[in-house]
């Protein structure tokens, strides 16, 4: 253990704790102890403090015991001639630093100083529901940096963190040698789908400034989140880490040791310190080491070798100018590789032969009209995609053909018709897997930087940016991408892939007809695929790496709560990976067809949950409801006074009649425990005939986030018809007309909601 690091970290910690105490004293005097303190949109209070001490800080006064705790962790700076190991002292000081840093940020929120203002800056944001032409949404913080990550975003990354698409996060603190290096570092991390959190500065200059100057889009959608230009804002990375453990690991505030171990074992994160390291940075780094996150510096600093707190080395120095490489860009690449190696991050990347950067980090990217070279589909043209299986001998693997003219002749920002037809063959391939594979086209094509893909089937809509076209991206590359990705992601069922891109009108017409016949056929197949027509359901334990006792039971009529896995997906996944997270559950004997109990599902629930859950009712929210990890698309919750349930969408940040927002509700619904009356679900379960059918079905829905009403309008209309009440959806309240129980009841009376006259729900 280096005395140099220990001394500087301990000194930094002492200074910061003193600063936090002074700030708190001043704030208490000016604002009073009752003044509310909170980070936006989180159910976990001040997450690091909550995780490490169990204190649920809601007002300034409660920060006093917190600071007392931080003070107790401090140690005197080691004297010059007395050498002891110091590791414990250094780690304690690091923890005190983190607590002080979170306290300071919380006080800054009280004074409206967080998120940090950044005039003229806006975050790359937006959801699948915002059209690219209206600016793509945004996180609503124009003119500010991001500040802490909200629970909604944390949960929506959850599934990617769990299934390995997102291997971990990098907390970058400081400023890179040059703007060029800053961009390269971020690109290298994005390429590997590693979340990048940005903070800190060196002499006032931050990597955030460097990236903004270079026009790099920062925000949730690009996996690059600017926290703040000071070192303190790096605390948000550790708040994120704590919440991962609380959200997905079923841990509670105050379980400090478990939370730290959880992070060491499951969250592949590291700190990359760019530029000079001062006392405060040493102290914060010591805090990160508590989580098992190693620190890599691009300057000369003493190293800390492995002692078990992190997996490998704790602190590694890799002076940038001494990295052996032909230029700075290659040095940046090496530096990122080194970080990954030291943290042991597992990275999966398919080698996709396209002239633009490629990786999941680009999936959410938006191509605006002004930046567009050409589009296929949308308002002015048609685009369809169709994947089907053929006998092995009928195709040549890797064959990519464009039939018809290229887009060279189409003017800038123009459009043209395109049909993408994919033929796959494989010994393990089944017709049932066609829609599963076809749906991947969206993700695969979106992975190319500068390409945007929306929709599926015959309402696909693809844009190529001018930047991508200038780099030589053309129609053929769609085929190259699909070929590479089907092999890398579905190699177990796909042996050969052939792609044809049609732009020739007659051929498009002919193939479109074939495709539509196939879509119809699949729709019928799906409609016939009911829970009673199969003799096995599937388990999904993908989320167990985060929520160790949670299992999704996926049936034809009830998809996984994340919305990403339906019964066919699970079936395909089982074929691809027979020992993987999706296993068939033989139904065995039917115990209760109304509530949805089988001997097979009950047995599995016990085993899969490691005894935490005894039984699972597939069709009830009131009795033994299915548990939830944290990735649910919607929360369904009983409103006792209404004799019905409300459905809150993840996208809805407004208040609900239960007196809580989605983030707060999520804290109740997740964690892998059964809570009668509360359930996390995938949104397509809402339209299933088996949706809480034991409790009265869809007619129990008395309130629903308007975003669901809008985005699922057609499906919901069909449900209303099925339920024999065509106006049902208009009788359901939403956040625009009821945000309290009283308002809800008044609305129900006024609109004659059927739940009023149904049998008591409990
Ligand atoms: Fe996680 Fe359930 Fe989705 Fe599987 S189906 S990934 S367990 S939420
Ligand atoms: Zn999950």
PDB file of C-alpha atoms in Angstrom, residues 376-629:
ATOM      1  CA  UNK A 376     -36.885   4.212 -46.848  1.00  0.00           C
ATOM      2  CA  UNK A 377     -40.426   3.989 -45.517  1.00  0.00           C
ATOM      3  CA  UNK A 378     -42.077   6.707 -43.465  1.00  0.00           C
ATOM      4  CA  UNK A 379     -44.398   9.150 -45.144  1.00  0.00           C
ATOM      5  CA  UNK A 380     -43.133   9.131 -48.705  1.00  0.00           C
ATOM      6  CA  UNK A 381     -42.080   5.594 -49.474  1.00  0.00           C
ATOM      7  CA  UNK A 382     -42.427   2.009 -48.355  1.00  0.00           C
ATOM      8  CA  UNK A 383     -39.988  -0.253 -46.602  1.00  0.00           C
ATOM      9  CA  UNK A 384     -40.653  -3.820 -45.566  1.00  0.00           C
ATOM     10  CA  UNK A 385     -38.573  -6.606 -44.113  1.00  0.00           C
ATOM     11  CA  UNK A 386     -39.226 -10.279 -44.268  1.00  0.00           C
ATOM     12  CA  UNK A 387     -37.208 -13.178 -42.924  1.00  0.00           C
ATOM     13  CA  UNK A 388     -38.002 -16.759 -43.749  1.00  0.00           C
ATOM     14  CA  UNK A 389     -36.358 -20.131 -43.566  1.00  0.00           C
ATOM     15  CA  UNK A 390     -35.381 -22.181 -46.592  1.00  0.00           C
ATOM     16  CA  UNK A 391     -33.699 -25.570 -47.045  1.00  0.00           C
ATOM     17  CA  UNK A 392     -29.953 -25.538 -46.456  1.00  0.00           C
ATOM     18  CA  UNK A 393     -29.059 -26.353 -50.026  1.00  0.00           C
ATOM     19  CA  UNK A 394     -31.123 -23.462 -51.435  1.00  0.00           C
ATOM     20  CA  UNK A 395     -28.892 -20.608 -50.372  1.00  0.00           C
ATOM     21  CA  UNK A 396     -25.288 -19.482 -50.352  1.00  0.00           C
ATOM     22  CA  UNK A 397     -24.135 -18.141 -47.021  1.00  0.00           C
ATOM     23  CA  UNK A 398     -23.020 -14.532 -47.073  1.00  0.00           C
ATOM     24  CA  UNK A 399     -24.607 -13.776 -50.397  1.00  0.00           C
ATOM     25  CA  UNK A 400     -25.794 -10.167 -50.365  1.00  0.00           C
ATOM     26  CA  UNK A 401     -27.493  -8.776 -53.445  1.00  0.00           C
ATOM     27  CA  UNK A 402     -29.048  -5.447 -54.326  1.00  0.00           C
ATOM     28  CA  UNK A 403     -31.668  -5.855 -57.043  1.00  0.00           C
ATOM     29  CA  UNK A 404     -32.628  -2.565 -58.648  1.00  0.00           C
ATOM     30  CA  UNK A 405     -31.097   0.917 -58.607  1.00  0.00           C
ATOM     31  CA  UNK A 406     -28.975   2.308 -55.777  1.00  0.00           C
ATOM     32  CA  UNK A 407     -29.866   5.596 -54.098  1.00  0.00           C
ATOM     33  CA  UNK A 408     -27.139   7.537 -55.939  1.00  0.00           C
ATOM     34  CA  UNK A 409     -29.710   9.101 -58.256  1.00  0.00           C
ATOM     35  CA  UNK A 410     -32.101  10.098 -55.476  1.00  0.00           C
ATOM     36  CA  UNK A 411     -31.668  13.744 -54.386  1.00  0.00           C
ATOM     37  CA  UNK A 412     -30.490  14.626 -50.870  1.00  0.00           C
ATOM     38  CA  UNK A 413     -33.185  14.009 -48.222  1.00  0.00           C
ATOM     39  CA  UNK A 414     -35.224  12.048 -50.714  1.00  0.00           C
ATOM     40  CA  UNK A 415     -36.839   8.687 -50.260  1.00  0.00           C
ATOM     41  CA  UNK A 416     -37.220   5.378 -52.069  1.00  0.00           C
ATOM     42  CA  UNK A 417     -38.974   2.029 -51.690  1.00  0.00           C
ATOM     43  CA  UNK A 418     -36.954  -0.854 -50.340  1.00  0.00           C
ATOM     44  CA  UNK A 419     -37.657  -4.467 -49.439  1.00  0.00           C
ATOM     45  CA  UNK A 420     -35.216  -6.419 -47.282  1.00  0.00           C
ATOM     46  CA  UNK A 421     -35.608 -10.144 -47.667  1.00  0.00           C
ATOM     47  CA  UNK A 422     -33.550 -12.430 -45.464  1.00  0.00           C
ATOM     48  CA  UNK A 423     -33.316 -16.157 -46.063  1.00  0.00           C
ATOM     49  CA  UNK A 424     -31.923 -18.290 -43.298  1.00  0.00           C
ATOM     50  CA  UNK A 425     -31.215 -21.970 -43.117  1.00  0.00           C
ATOM     51  CA  UNK A 426     -30.045 -24.197 -40.325  1.00  0.00           C
ATOM     52  CA  UNK A 427     -30.521 -27.698 -39.002  1.00  0.00           C
ATOM     53  CA  UNK A 428     -31.952 -26.382 -35.733  1.00  0.00           C
ATOM     54  CA  UNK A 429     -34.059 -23.699 -37.396  1.00  0.00           C
ATOM     55  CA  UNK A 430     -37.863 -23.847 -36.965  1.00  0.00           C
ATOM     56  CA  UNK A 431     -40.603 -21.871 -38.635  1.00  0.00           C
ATOM     57  CA  UNK A 432     -41.640 -20.559 -35.201  1.00  0.00           C
ATOM     58  CA  UNK A 433     -38.323 -18.763 -34.949  1.00  0.00           C
ATOM     59  CA  UNK A 434     -38.888 -16.669 -38.078  1.00  0.00           C
ATOM     60  CA  UNK A 435     -40.657 -13.795 -36.273  1.00  0.00           C
ATOM     61  CA  UNK A 436     -38.122 -13.925 -33.439  1.00  0.00           C
ATOM     62  CA  UNK A 437     -35.245 -13.531 -35.869  1.00  0.00           C
ATOM     63  CA  UNK A 438     -37.056 -11.012 -38.039  1.00  0.00           C
ATOM     64  CA  UNK A 439     -37.604  -8.756 -35.040  1.00  0.00           C
ATOM     65  CA  UNK A 440     -33.829  -8.562 -34.557  1.00  0.00           C
ATOM     66  CA  UNK A 441     -33.445  -6.645 -37.816  1.00  0.00           C
ATOM     67  CA  UNK A 442     -34.463  -3.538 -35.898  1.00  0.00           C
ATOM     68  CA  UNK A 443     -31.649  -3.873 -33.356  1.00  0.00           C
ATOM     69  CA  UNK A 444     -29.054  -5.085 -35.826  1.00  0.00           C
ATOM     70  CA  UNK A 445     -29.513  -2.275 -38.326  1.00  0.00           C
ATOM     71  CA  UNK A 446     -29.807   0.353 -35.609  1.00  0.00           C
ATOM     72  CA  UNK A 447     -26.378  -0.615 -34.301  1.00  0.00           C
ATOM     73  CA  UNK A 448     -24.714   1.195 -37.207  1.00  0.00           C
ATOM     74  CA  UNK A 449     -23.788   4.764 -36.369  1.00  0.00           C
ATOM     75  CA  UNK A 450     -25.749   7.183 -38.539  1.00  0.00           C
ATOM     76  CA  UNK A 451     -28.493   4.707 -39.369  1.00  0.00           C
ATOM     77  CA  UNK A 452     -31.905   4.842 -37.754  1.00  0.00           C
ATOM     78  CA  UNK A 453     -34.428   2.029 -37.873  1.00  0.00           C
ATOM     79  CA  UNK A 454     -38.010   2.261 -36.626  1.00  0.00           C
ATOM     80  CA  UNK A 455     -40.898  -0.220 -36.874  1.00  0.00           C
ATOM     81  CA  UNK A 456     -40.988  -3.698 -38.369  1.00  0.00           C
ATOM     82  CA  UNK A 457     -42.654  -5.808 -41.052  1.00  0.00           C
ATOM     83  CA  UNK A 458     -44.218  -3.588 -43.760  1.00  0.00           C
ATOM     84  CA  UNK A 459     -44.085  -0.427 -41.658  1.00  0.00           C
ATOM     85  CA  UNK A 460     -40.323  -0.376 -41.267  1.00  0.00           C
ATOM     86  CA  UNK A 461     -38.699   3.014 -41.652  1.00  0.00           C
ATOM     87  CA  UNK A 462     -34.975   3.440 -42.134  1.00  0.00           C
ATOM     88  CA  UNK A 463     -32.873   6.575 -42.449  1.00  0.00           C
ATOM     89  CA  UNK A 464     -29.263   6.892 -43.555  1.00  0.00           C
ATOM     90  CA  UNK A 465     -27.505  10.064 -42.413  1.00  0.00           C
ATOM     91  CA  UNK A 466     -25.455  12.187 -44.773  1.00  0.00           C
ATOM     92  CA  UNK A 467     -22.418  11.437 -42.615  1.00  0.00           C
ATOM     93  CA  UNK A 468     -22.845   7.683 -43.004  1.00  0.00           C
ATOM     94  CA  UNK A 469     -23.500   7.951 -46.752  1.00  0.00           C
ATOM     95  CA  UNK A 470     -20.378  10.098 -47.151  1.00  0.00           C
ATOM     96  CA  UNK A 471     -18.369   7.368 -45.474  1.00  0.00           C
ATOM     97  CA  UNK A 472     -19.648   4.970 -48.115  1.00  0.00           C
ATOM     98  CA  UNK A 473     -22.554   3.319 -46.324  1.00  0.00           C
ATOM     99  CA  UNK A 474     -24.891   1.885 -48.954  1.00  0.00           C
ATOM    100  CA  UNK A 475     -27.766  -0.585 -49.319  1.00  0.00           C
ATOM    101  CA  UNK A 476     -25.488  -3.577 -49.474  1.00  0.00           C
ATOM    102  CA  UNK A 477     -24.337  -2.862 -45.925  1.00  0.00           C
ATOM    103  CA  UNK A 478     -27.772  -3.730 -44.547  1.00  0.00           C
ATOM    104  CA  UNK A 479     -27.115  -7.232 -45.808  1.00  0.00           C
ATOM    105  CA  UNK A 480     -23.580  -7.329 -44.428  1.00  0.00           C
ATOM    106  CA  UNK A 481     -24.818  -6.288 -41.000  1.00  0.00           C
ATOM    107  CA  UNK A 482     -27.579  -8.888 -40.939  1.00  0.00           C
ATOM    108  CA  UNK A 483     -25.285 -11.654 -42.100  1.00  0.00           C
ATOM    109  CA  UNK A 484     -22.684 -10.876 -39.421  1.00  0.00           C
ATOM    110  CA  UNK A 485     -25.135 -10.461 -36.579  1.00  0.00           C
ATOM    111  CA  UNK A 486     -27.284 -13.527 -37.284  1.00  0.00           C
ATOM    112  CA  UNK A 487     -24.150 -15.619 -37.228  1.00  0.00           C
ATOM    113  CA  UNK A 488     -22.757 -14.053 -34.088  1.00  0.00           C
ATOM    114  CA  UNK A 489     -25.998 -13.900 -32.085  1.00  0.00           C
ATOM    115  CA  UNK A 490     -27.945 -16.864 -33.439  1.00  0.00           C
ATOM    116  CA  UNK A 491     -25.201 -19.149 -34.656  1.00  0.00           C
ATOM    117  CA  UNK A 492     -26.770 -22.095 -32.866  1.00  0.00           C
ATOM    118  CA  UNK A 493     -29.870 -22.095 -35.049  1.00  0.00           C
ATOM    119  CA  UNK A 494     -28.694 -20.283 -38.150  1.00  0.00           C
ATOM    120  CA  UNK A 495     -26.062 -21.867 -40.379  1.00  0.00           C
ATOM    121  CA  UNK A 496     -26.549 -19.831 -43.518  1.00  0.00           C
ATOM    122  CA  UNK A 497     -27.845 -16.346 -44.200  1.00  0.00           C
ATOM    123  CA  UNK A 498     -28.566 -14.764 -47.542  1.00  0.00           C
ATOM    124  CA  UNK A 499     -29.884 -11.219 -47.904  1.00  0.00           C
ATOM    125  CA  UNK A 500     -31.505  -9.571 -50.878  1.00  0.00           C
ATOM    126  CA  UNK A 501     -32.308  -5.869 -50.946  1.00  0.00           C
ATOM    127  CA  UNK A 502     -34.945  -5.021 -53.509  1.00  0.00           C
ATOM    128  CA  UNK A 503     -35.361  -1.548 -54.964  1.00  0.00           C
ATOM    129  CA  UNK A 504     -36.847  -2.654 -58.263  1.00  0.00           C
ATOM    130  CA  UNK A 505     -40.622  -1.852 -58.142  1.00  0.00           C
ATOM    131  CA  UNK A 506     -42.049  -5.094 -59.617  1.00  0.00           C
ATOM    132  CA  UNK A 507     -39.899  -7.262 -57.405  1.00  0.00           C
ATOM    133  CA  UNK A 508     -40.832  -5.181 -54.356  1.00  0.00           C
ATOM    134  CA  UNK A 509     -44.490  -5.664 -55.135  1.00  0.00           C
ATOM    135  CA  UNK A 510     -44.117  -9.404 -55.615  1.00  0.00           C
ATOM    136  CA  UNK A 511     -42.135  -9.907 -52.400  1.00  0.00           C
ATOM    137  CA  UNK A 512     -44.350  -7.587 -50.414  1.00  0.00           C
ATOM    138  CA  UNK A 513     -47.288  -9.853 -51.226  1.00  0.00           C
ATOM    139  CA  UNK A 514     -45.388 -12.925 -50.104  1.00  0.00           C
ATOM    140  CA  UNK A 515     -44.310 -11.142 -46.945  1.00  0.00           C
ATOM    141  CA  UNK A 516     -47.860 -10.085 -46.141  1.00  0.00           C
ATOM    142  CA  UNK A 517     -49.104 -13.639 -46.505  1.00  0.00           C
ATOM    143  CA  UNK A 518     -46.441 -14.697 -44.049  1.00  0.00           C
ATOM    144  CA  UNK A 519     -47.344 -11.914 -41.584  1.00  0.00           C
ATOM    145  CA  UNK A 520     -51.002 -13.031 -41.732  1.00  0.00           C
ATOM    146  CA  UNK A 521     -50.047 -16.609 -41.209  1.00  0.00           C
ATOM    147  CA  UNK A 522     -47.936 -15.681 -38.186  1.00  0.00           C
ATOM    148  CA  UNK A 523     -50.705 -13.535 -36.716  1.00  0.00           C
ATOM    149  CA  UNK A 524     -53.045 -16.505 -36.865  1.00  0.00           C
ATOM    150  CA  UNK A 525     -50.434 -18.759 -35.391  1.00  0.00           C
ATOM    151  CA  UNK A 526     -49.981 -16.318 -32.514  1.00  0.00           C
ATOM    152  CA  UNK A 527     -53.727 -16.024 -31.948  1.00  0.00           C
ATOM    153  CA  UNK A 528     -53.990 -19.817 -31.825  1.00  0.00           C
ATOM    154  CA  UNK A 529     -51.093 -20.016 -29.483  1.00  0.00           C
ATOM    155  CA  UNK A 530     -52.892 -19.983 -26.152  1.00  0.00           C
ATOM    156  CA  UNK A 531     -51.864 -21.224 -22.749  1.00  0.00           C
ATOM    157  CA  UNK A 532     -54.192 -24.189 -23.104  1.00  0.00           C
ATOM    158  CA  UNK A 533     -52.768 -25.168 -26.496  1.00  0.00           C
ATOM    159  CA  UNK A 534     -49.255 -25.892 -25.247  1.00  0.00           C
ATOM    160  CA  UNK A 535     -47.953 -28.253 -22.627  1.00  0.00           C
ATOM    161  CA  UNK A 536     -44.980 -26.277 -21.523  1.00  0.00           C
ATOM    162  CA  UNK A 537     -44.264 -22.727 -20.464  1.00  0.00           C
ATOM    163  CA  UNK A 538     -40.763 -21.274 -20.181  1.00  0.00           C
ATOM    164  CA  UNK A 539     -38.814 -19.862 -17.303  1.00  0.00           C
ATOM    165  CA  UNK A 540     -36.649 -16.812 -17.671  1.00  0.00           C
ATOM    166  CA  UNK A 541     -33.906 -16.344 -15.146  1.00  0.00           C
ATOM    167  CA  UNK A 542     -31.897 -13.792 -17.088  1.00  0.00           C
ATOM    168  CA  UNK A 543     -32.500 -11.236 -14.373  1.00  0.00           C
ATOM    169  CA  UNK A 544     -31.202 -13.495 -11.650  1.00  0.00           C
ATOM    170  CA  UNK A 545     -27.728 -12.149 -12.133  1.00  0.00           C
ATOM    171  CA  UNK A 546     -29.226  -8.986 -10.638  1.00  0.00           C
ATOM    172  CA  UNK A 547     -32.324 -10.199  -8.781  1.00  0.00           C
ATOM    173  CA  UNK A 548     -31.164 -13.574  -7.478  1.00  0.00           C
ATOM    174  CA  UNK A 549     -34.588 -14.979  -6.530  1.00  0.00           C
ATOM    175  CA  UNK A 550     -36.718 -13.647  -9.339  1.00  0.00           C
ATOM    176  CA  UNK A 551     -38.163 -15.865 -12.080  1.00  0.00           C
ATOM    177  CA  UNK A 552     -40.433 -14.876 -14.922  1.00  0.00           C
ATOM    178  CA  UNK A 553     -42.802 -17.633 -15.997  1.00  0.00           C
ATOM    179  CA  UNK A 554     -43.494 -16.950 -19.648  1.00  0.00           C
ATOM    180  CA  UNK A 555     -46.593 -18.439 -21.283  1.00  0.00           C
ATOM    181  CA  UNK A 556     -48.059 -17.884 -24.750  1.00  0.00           C
ATOM    182  CA  UNK A 557     -50.544 -15.464 -23.212  1.00  0.00           C
ATOM    183  CA  UNK A 558     -48.230 -13.765 -20.760  1.00  0.00           C
ATOM    184  CA  UNK A 559     -44.885 -12.428 -21.869  1.00  0.00           C
ATOM    185  CA  UNK A 560     -41.947 -11.584 -19.608  1.00  0.00           C
ATOM    186  CA  UNK A 561     -42.406  -8.405 -17.626  1.00  0.00           C
ATOM    187  CA  UNK A 562     -39.601  -6.618 -19.438  1.00  0.00           C
ATOM    188  CA  UNK A 563     -41.550  -6.994 -22.670  1.00  0.00           C
ATOM    189  CA  UNK A 564     -38.479  -8.416 -24.395  1.00  0.00           C
ATOM    190  CA  UNK A 565     -39.231 -12.136 -24.107  1.00  0.00           C
ATOM    191  CA  UNK A 566     -42.406 -13.835 -25.222  1.00  0.00           C
ATOM    192  CA  UNK A 567     -43.048 -17.562 -25.326  1.00  0.00           C
ATOM    193  CA  UNK A 568     -41.623 -17.937 -28.839  1.00  0.00           C
ATOM    194  CA  UNK A 569     -38.520 -15.972 -27.898  1.00  0.00           C
ATOM    195  CA  UNK A 570     -37.966 -18.254 -24.939  1.00  0.00           C
ATOM    196  CA  UNK A 571     -38.497 -21.312 -27.078  1.00  0.00           C
ATOM    197  CA  UNK A 572     -35.945 -20.047 -29.591  1.00  0.00           C
ATOM    198  CA  UNK A 573     -33.555 -19.108 -26.844  1.00  0.00           C
ATOM    199  CA  UNK A 574     -33.806 -22.608 -25.400  1.00  0.00           C
ATOM    200  CA  UNK A 575     -32.942 -24.085 -28.796  1.00  0.00           C
ATOM    201  CA  UNK A 576     -29.987 -21.769 -29.110  1.00  0.00           C
ATOM    202  CA  UNK A 577     -28.709 -22.381 -25.617  1.00  0.00           C
ATOM    203  CA  UNK A 578     -30.206 -25.504 -23.996  1.00  0.00           C
ATOM    204  CA  UNK A 579     -28.570 -24.792 -20.647  1.00  0.00           C
ATOM    205  CA  UNK A 580     -29.335 -21.064 -20.778  1.00  0.00           C
ATOM    206  CA  UNK A 581     -31.767 -18.859 -18.873  1.00  0.00           C
ATOM    207  CA  UNK A 582     -34.915 -20.082 -20.648  1.00  0.00           C
ATOM    208  CA  UNK A 583     -35.935 -23.591 -19.685  1.00  0.00           C
ATOM    209  CA  UNK A 584     -39.170 -25.369 -20.534  1.00  0.00           C
ATOM    210  CA  UNK A 585     -41.513 -25.818 -17.588  1.00  0.00           C
ATOM    211  CA  UNK A 586     -43.621 -28.934 -18.113  1.00  0.00           C
ATOM    212  CA  UNK A 587     -47.097 -27.967 -16.943  1.00  0.00           C
ATOM    213  CA  UNK A 588     -47.985 -31.264 -15.315  1.00  0.00           C
ATOM    214  CA  UNK A 589     -51.424 -31.409 -13.713  1.00  0.00           C
ATOM    215  CA  UNK A 590     -53.814 -28.496 -13.838  1.00  0.00           C
ATOM    216  CA  UNK A 591     -54.567 -27.398 -10.263  1.00  0.00           C
ATOM    217  CA  UNK A 592     -56.736 -24.334 -10.891  1.00  0.00           C
ATOM    218  CA  UNK A 593     -57.434 -23.166 -14.427  1.00  0.00           C
ATOM    219  CA  UNK A 594     -58.990 -19.851 -13.370  1.00  0.00           C
ATOM    220  CA  UNK A 595     -56.173 -18.610 -11.230  1.00  0.00           C
ATOM    221  CA  UNK A 596     -53.535 -20.355 -13.321  1.00  0.00           C
ATOM    222  CA  UNK A 597     -51.919 -23.004 -11.109  1.00  0.00           C
ATOM    223  CA  UNK A 598     -50.273 -26.153 -12.438  1.00  0.00           C
ATOM    224  CA  UNK A 599     -48.201 -28.619 -10.496  1.00  0.00           C
ATOM    225  CA  UNK A 600     -45.344 -27.912 -12.900  1.00  0.00           C
ATOM    226  CA  UNK A 601     -45.383 -24.119 -12.492  1.00  0.00           C
ATOM    227  CA  UNK A 602     -45.675 -24.342  -8.715  1.00  0.00           C
ATOM    228  CA  UNK A 603     -42.794 -26.769  -8.451  1.00  0.00           C
ATOM    229  CA  UNK A 604     -40.722 -24.590 -10.675  1.00  0.00           C
ATOM    230  CA  UNK A 605     -41.555 -21.406  -8.734  1.00  0.00           C
ATOM    231  CA  UNK A 606     -40.176 -22.980  -5.561  1.00  0.00           C
ATOM    232  CA  UNK A 607     -36.980 -24.178  -7.161  1.00  0.00           C
ATOM    233  CA  UNK A 608     -36.411 -21.109  -9.317  1.00  0.00           C
ATOM    234  CA  UNK A 609     -36.928 -18.653  -6.452  1.00  0.00           C
ATOM    235  CA  UNK A 610     -34.736 -20.727  -4.144  1.00  0.00           C
ATOM    236  CA  UNK A 611     -37.700 -21.277  -1.844  1.00  0.00           C
ATOM    237  CA  UNK A 612     -38.668 -17.618  -1.513  1.00  0.00           C
ATOM    238  CA  UNK A 613     -41.912 -18.147  -3.442  1.00  0.00           C
ATOM    239  CA  UNK A 614     -44.151 -21.176  -2.782  1.00  0.00           C
ATOM    240  CA  UNK A 615     -46.711 -20.825  -5.556  1.00  0.00           C
ATOM    241  CA  UNK A 616     -47.380 -18.546  -8.510  1.00  0.00           C
ATOM    242  CA  UNK A 617     -50.814 -17.756  -9.916  1.00  0.00           C
ATOM    243  CA  UNK A 618     -50.408 -16.929 -13.591  1.00  0.00           C
ATOM    244  CA  UNK A 619     -53.676 -14.969 -13.850  1.00  0.00           C
ATOM    245  CA  UNK A 620     -54.117 -13.151 -10.548  1.00  0.00           C
ATOM    246  CA  UNK A 621     -52.748 -10.018  -8.980  1.00  0.00           C
ATOM    247  CA  UNK A 622     -54.513 -10.664  -5.662  1.00  0.00           C
ATOM    248  CA  UNK A 623     -53.265 -14.161  -4.909  1.00  0.00           C
ATOM    249  CA  UNK A 624     -49.641 -15.260  -5.269  1.00  0.00           C
ATOM    250  CA  UNK A 625     -48.854 -12.806  -8.067  1.00  0.00           C
ATOM    251  CA  UNK A 626     -45.712 -13.227 -10.090  1.00  0.00           C
ATOM    252  CA  UNK A 627     -42.674 -11.462  -8.654  1.00  0.00           C
ATOM    253  CA  UNK A 628     -40.736  -8.735 -10.424  1.00  0.00           C
ATOM    254  CA  UNK A 629     -37.066  -7.930 -10.838  1.00  0.00           C
TER     255      UNK A 629
END
